[in-house]
Amino acid sequence: MVNLEWYRSFIEIYRVGTVSGAAQVLHLTQPAVSQHIAALESTLGTQLFQRLPRRMLPTEAGKRLYTQIAAAIETLESIPTKAALANAPLLIRLGTPQEFFCEHILKYLSKADSTLFSIRFGLTPELIGQLLENNLDCVIATQKISNLELEYQVIFEESFWLVGPPTAIIPVSQDVDLTVLEQWLSQQPWIAYSEDLPIIRRFWRVIFGRRLNVNPQFVIPDLRSIRAAIALGLGYSVLPDYLCKEWIAENRLKLVLKPTLAVTNYIWLAYRKSSRQSQQTVTLLNLLESIH
């Protein structure tokens, strides 16, 4: 006899594409979901999924079964759901860069009343992958990764400033001679987010019109730690304005270069097109609409 939970596990794996994603949706362990599928396949005498390294693809038998049972399972599940929906708190699974979340997003979540948040930190490509696998509801993205399943809404525009230790003595004003400033900066120790200096080199190309060829003395994959290292006198770097504006005002950092031609980057809220009207997406967009 087939257990209803076996069908629920089958439905979620079919929709999400992974055992881990289905387990998260169902609030079960991965082994439990795997056992459900194994038991269902054994009872029906057919293979329902092709097991790939990173995804479960439905077989033809799996597709036929989904067509036969999906509507019935949704009807059964909607009976208790509709009755409890008014009192159930909303859960939002949000992926985000750690620094931007702590410095600029956290304060907005106090307006969310009883909404529940599950926060996952990471780099944008990794988080977008989790979004596509339905393991996240939305992602705060520092780059726009094209995918036909996704939509992006701009929520913030950051500007980048070149900053140094508070005791730094800059040999020339940026308004006088950028060539002298460039030569001097090339001889200073640099602190980078990664070994390829993505932010610093982009800033350098825009401001000085050429590629910066230096090896960073420190590679620290956390912008707030870079900020602290600069304040301790360990070197120079390029940081987003929201991270260094207050520290400059408090003389904990020195502003070396705030370019007239701003070097900017958009911050996006990414979500699946199929979820554009979901409570999670609409709630986040409403919460973040006042960011500027």
XYZ file of C-alpha atoms in Angstrom:
292
model
C 0.000 0.000 0.000
C 1.340 3.410 -0.955
C 1.841 5.937 1.842
C 0.614 9.477 1.138
C 3.954 10.871 2.401
C 5.734 8.952 -0.358
C 3.667 10.832 -2.921
C 4.376 14.171 -1.221
C 8.117 13.481 -1.341
C 7.819 12.481 -5.005
C 5.913 15.690 -5.855
C 8.476 17.943 -4.164
C 11.499 16.254 -5.746
C 9.780 16.549 -9.119
C 9.229 20.288 -8.576
C 12.506 21.192 -6.859
C 14.801 18.775 -8.665
C 16.846 17.657 -5.653
C 16.349 15.488 -2.592
C 17.897 18.161 -0.365
C 15.554 20.848 -1.696
C 12.499 18.625 -1.246
C 13.589 17.737 2.287
C 13.829 21.431 3.166
C 10.366 22.167 1.786
C 8.847 19.183 3.618
C 10.841 19.770 6.829
C 12.200 16.232 6.664
C 15.702 14.777 6.575
C 17.288 13.870 3.238
C 17.497 10.142 4.168
C 13.765 10.143 4.966
C 12.876 11.629 1.568
C 15.220 9.188 -0.205
C 13.553 6.287 1.618
C 10.125 7.525 0.535
C 11.157 7.520 -3.126
C 12.832 4.129 -2.866
C 9.711 2.671 -1.249
C 7.412 4.240 -3.861
C 9.542 2.954 -6.754
C 9.629 -0.509 -5.190
C 5.854 -0.567 -4.701
C 5.096 0.681 -8.218
C 7.799 -1.485 -9.768
C 9.321 1.296 -11.859
C 12.055 3.932 -11.662
C 10.630 7.430 -11.220
C 13.847 9.498 -11.381
C 17.175 9.389 -13.119
C 19.828 10.117 -10.465
C 22.360 12.683 -11.734
C 25.235 14.128 -9.650
C 23.414 17.392 -8.870
C 19.822 16.783 -9.937
C 16.997 14.252 -10.084
C 15.416 14.059 -13.537
C 11.999 12.417 -13.850
C 11.731 9.395 -16.102
C 8.783 8.963 -18.444
C 7.082 6.902 -15.728
C 7.769 9.731 -13.261
C 6.223 12.305 -15.597
C 3.082 10.172 -16.039
C 2.746 9.704 -12.282
C 3.113 13.423 -11.620
C 0.373 14.199 -14.139
C -1.916 11.674 -12.467
C -1.463 12.704 -8.826
C -0.322 16.365 -8.676
C -3.805 17.908 -8.662
C -5.100 15.424 -6.113
C -2.186 15.997 -3.730
C -2.555 19.788 -4.000
C -6.271 19.492 -3.207
C -5.586 17.363 -0.132
C -2.841 19.676 1.090
C -4.966 22.793 0.630
C -7.604 21.659 3.126
C -5.569 22.207 6.321
C -3.471 24.922 4.704
C -6.361 27.260 3.994
C -7.671 26.907 7.536
C -4.296 27.625 9.117
C -3.000 30.218 6.671
C -4.331 33.246 8.542
C -2.349 32.381 11.673
C 0.779 30.888 10.078
C 3.816 33.236 10.041
C 5.447 33.906 6.678
C 8.907 32.368 6.224
C 11.335 34.099 3.848
C 14.527 32.252 2.855
C 16.942 34.985 1.811
C 20.418 34.648 0.327
C 22.682 37.678 0.643
C 26.267 38.939 0.863
C 27.133 39.056 4.547
C 28.562 42.585 4.619
C 25.665 44.256 2.803
C 23.114 42.411 4.910
C 24.716 43.356 8.238
C 25.446 46.963 7.308
C 22.443 47.882 5.231
C 19.589 45.334 5.271
C 19.234 44.153 8.850
C 17.698 47.416 10.059
C 14.815 47.097 7.597
C 13.771 43.681 8.881
C 12.514 45.175 12.138
C 9.500 46.371 10.121
C 8.567 42.809 9.218
C 6.468 42.149 12.347
C 5.915 38.397 12.691
C 7.643 37.386 9.447
C 10.259 34.662 9.907
C 13.626 34.897 8.122
C 16.135 32.196 7.251
C 19.330 33.945 6.091
C 22.057 32.283 4.024
C 25.339 34.105 3.320
C 27.420 33.555 0.202
C 28.640 34.905 -3.129
C 26.073 35.793 -5.769
C 26.727 32.885 -8.220
C 26.363 30.305 -5.445
C 23.216 31.940 -4.051
C 21.609 32.231 -7.497
C 22.169 28.490 -7.920
C 20.319 27.897 -4.645
C 17.514 30.190 -5.806
C 17.109 28.243 -9.053
C 16.942 24.999 -7.063
C 14.154 26.504 -4.922
C 16.273 26.383 -1.778
C 15.900 30.168 -1.427
C 12.977 32.513 -2.047
C 15.010 35.608 -2.980
C 18.646 36.659 -3.332
C 20.297 40.031 -2.794
C 22.720 39.977 -5.729
C 25.770 42.133 -6.428
C 25.743 41.097 -10.092
C 23.010 40.288 -12.582
C 23.395 36.698 -13.759
C 21.214 36.169 -16.820
C 18.721 33.323 -16.631
C 15.328 33.037 -18.279
C 13.773 31.843 -15.017
C 14.839 34.927 -13.038
C 13.830 38.551 -12.616
C 15.873 41.327 -10.986
C 14.738 44.481 -9.195
C 17.301 47.207 -8.402
C 17.263 48.013 -4.669
C 20.502 49.978 -4.177
C 23.335 51.699 -6.017
C 26.725 51.654 -4.309
C 29.680 53.921 -5.105
C 33.293 52.908 -4.553
C 35.876 55.058 -2.776
C 39.615 54.542 -2.407
C 40.543 54.649 1.277
C 43.669 54.318 3.389
C 44.844 54.305 7.020
C 43.802 57.305 9.131
C 47.463 58.382 9.511
C 48.216 58.224 5.762
C 49.885 61.291 4.239
C 48.741 61.670 0.634
C 51.462 63.341 -1.500
C 49.127 65.154 -3.871
C 45.492 66.137 -4.156
C 43.343 64.242 -6.635
C 42.371 67.600 -8.145
C 45.986 68.453 -9.025
C 47.711 65.505 -10.639
C 46.268 61.998 -10.853
C 49.468 60.721 -12.497
C 51.557 61.438 -9.394
C 48.837 59.950 -7.192
C 48.707 56.826 -9.354
C 52.465 56.314 -9.173
C 52.455 56.751 -5.420
C 49.511 54.392 -4.895
C 51.193 51.710 -7.030
C 53.965 51.534 -4.422
C 51.622 51.106 -1.433
C 50.484 47.832 0.174
C 47.049 46.721 -1.020
C 44.301 44.710 0.636
C 41.977 42.855 -1.740
C 38.780 40.819 -1.520
C 40.264 38.150 -3.797
C 43.543 37.554 -5.588
C 42.306 38.949 -8.912
C 41.411 42.324 -7.276
C 38.039 42.626 -9.078
C 36.824 45.810 -7.362
C 40.214 47.524 -7.214
C 41.126 46.843 -10.851
C 37.768 48.023 -12.134
C 38.160 51.239 -10.095
C 41.694 51.692 -11.439
C 40.626 51.285 -15.084
C 37.829 53.845 -14.729
C 39.886 56.457 -12.840
C 43.393 56.029 -14.250
C 42.553 54.471 -17.611
C 44.863 51.478 -17.271
C 45.285 48.142 -15.530
C 46.720 47.987 -12.020
C 49.577 45.477 -11.803
C 50.218 44.830 -8.129
C 50.088 41.814 -5.881
C 47.929 42.420 -2.806
C 49.745 42.065 0.480
C 46.539 40.765 2.089
C 43.624 38.870 0.523
C 40.663 38.956 2.916
C 37.283 37.706 1.616
C 35.236 39.969 3.885
C 34.778 43.694 3.251
C 34.298 44.579 6.906
C 37.557 42.845 7.786
C 39.281 44.783 4.992
C 37.895 47.979 6.506
C 39.319 47.014 9.914
C 42.698 46.099 8.377
C 42.940 49.493 6.662
C 42.119 51.244 9.934
C 45.004 49.348 11.546
C 47.385 50.726 8.917
C 47.892 47.518 6.926
C 47.261 48.986 3.493
C 44.873 50.585 1.005
C 41.756 49.324 -0.743
C 38.559 50.285 -2.550
C 35.347 49.957 -0.541
C 31.661 50.699 -1.142
C 30.576 54.038 0.308
C 28.058 52.535 2.725
C 30.923 50.697 4.455
C 33.394 53.562 4.810
C 31.401 56.821 4.973
C 30.937 56.827 8.754
C 34.474 55.595 9.419
C 35.877 58.457 7.338
C 33.747 60.959 9.261
C 35.068 59.493 12.527
C 38.712 59.644 11.280
C 39.037 55.879 11.453
C 39.800 55.814 7.702
C 41.235 58.420 5.345
C 39.485 59.164 2.058
C 42.180 59.035 -0.607
C 40.002 59.310 -3.692
C 36.281 59.923 -4.152
C 36.177 60.235 -7.924
C 34.147 62.886 -9.685
C 33.258 60.213 -12.229
C 31.616 57.813 -9.806
C 32.444 54.117 -9.979
C 29.156 52.454 -9.127
C 27.497 49.069 -8.931
C 23.847 48.063 -8.639
C 22.525 45.767 -5.913
C 19.564 43.659 -7.029
C 16.807 41.601 -5.482
C 16.610 38.422 -7.569
C 13.645 36.058 -7.569
C 12.090 33.420 -9.791
C 9.607 34.731 -12.356
C 7.130 32.142 -11.156
C 7.349 33.706 -7.661
C 7.019 37.392 -8.580
C 3.614 37.572 -6.852
C 4.508 35.326 -3.919
C 4.142 36.651 -0.375
C 7.889 36.313 0.127
C 8.853 38.413 -2.909
C 6.207 41.092 -2.401
C 7.024 41.386 1.307
C 10.759 41.802 0.665
C 10.248 44.376 -2.084
C 7.957 46.385 0.201
C 10.472 46.209 3.040
C 13.380 47.299 0.851
C 11.622 49.970 -1.219
C 12.995 52.802 0.937
C 16.663 51.821 0.467
C 18.617 54.497 -1.407
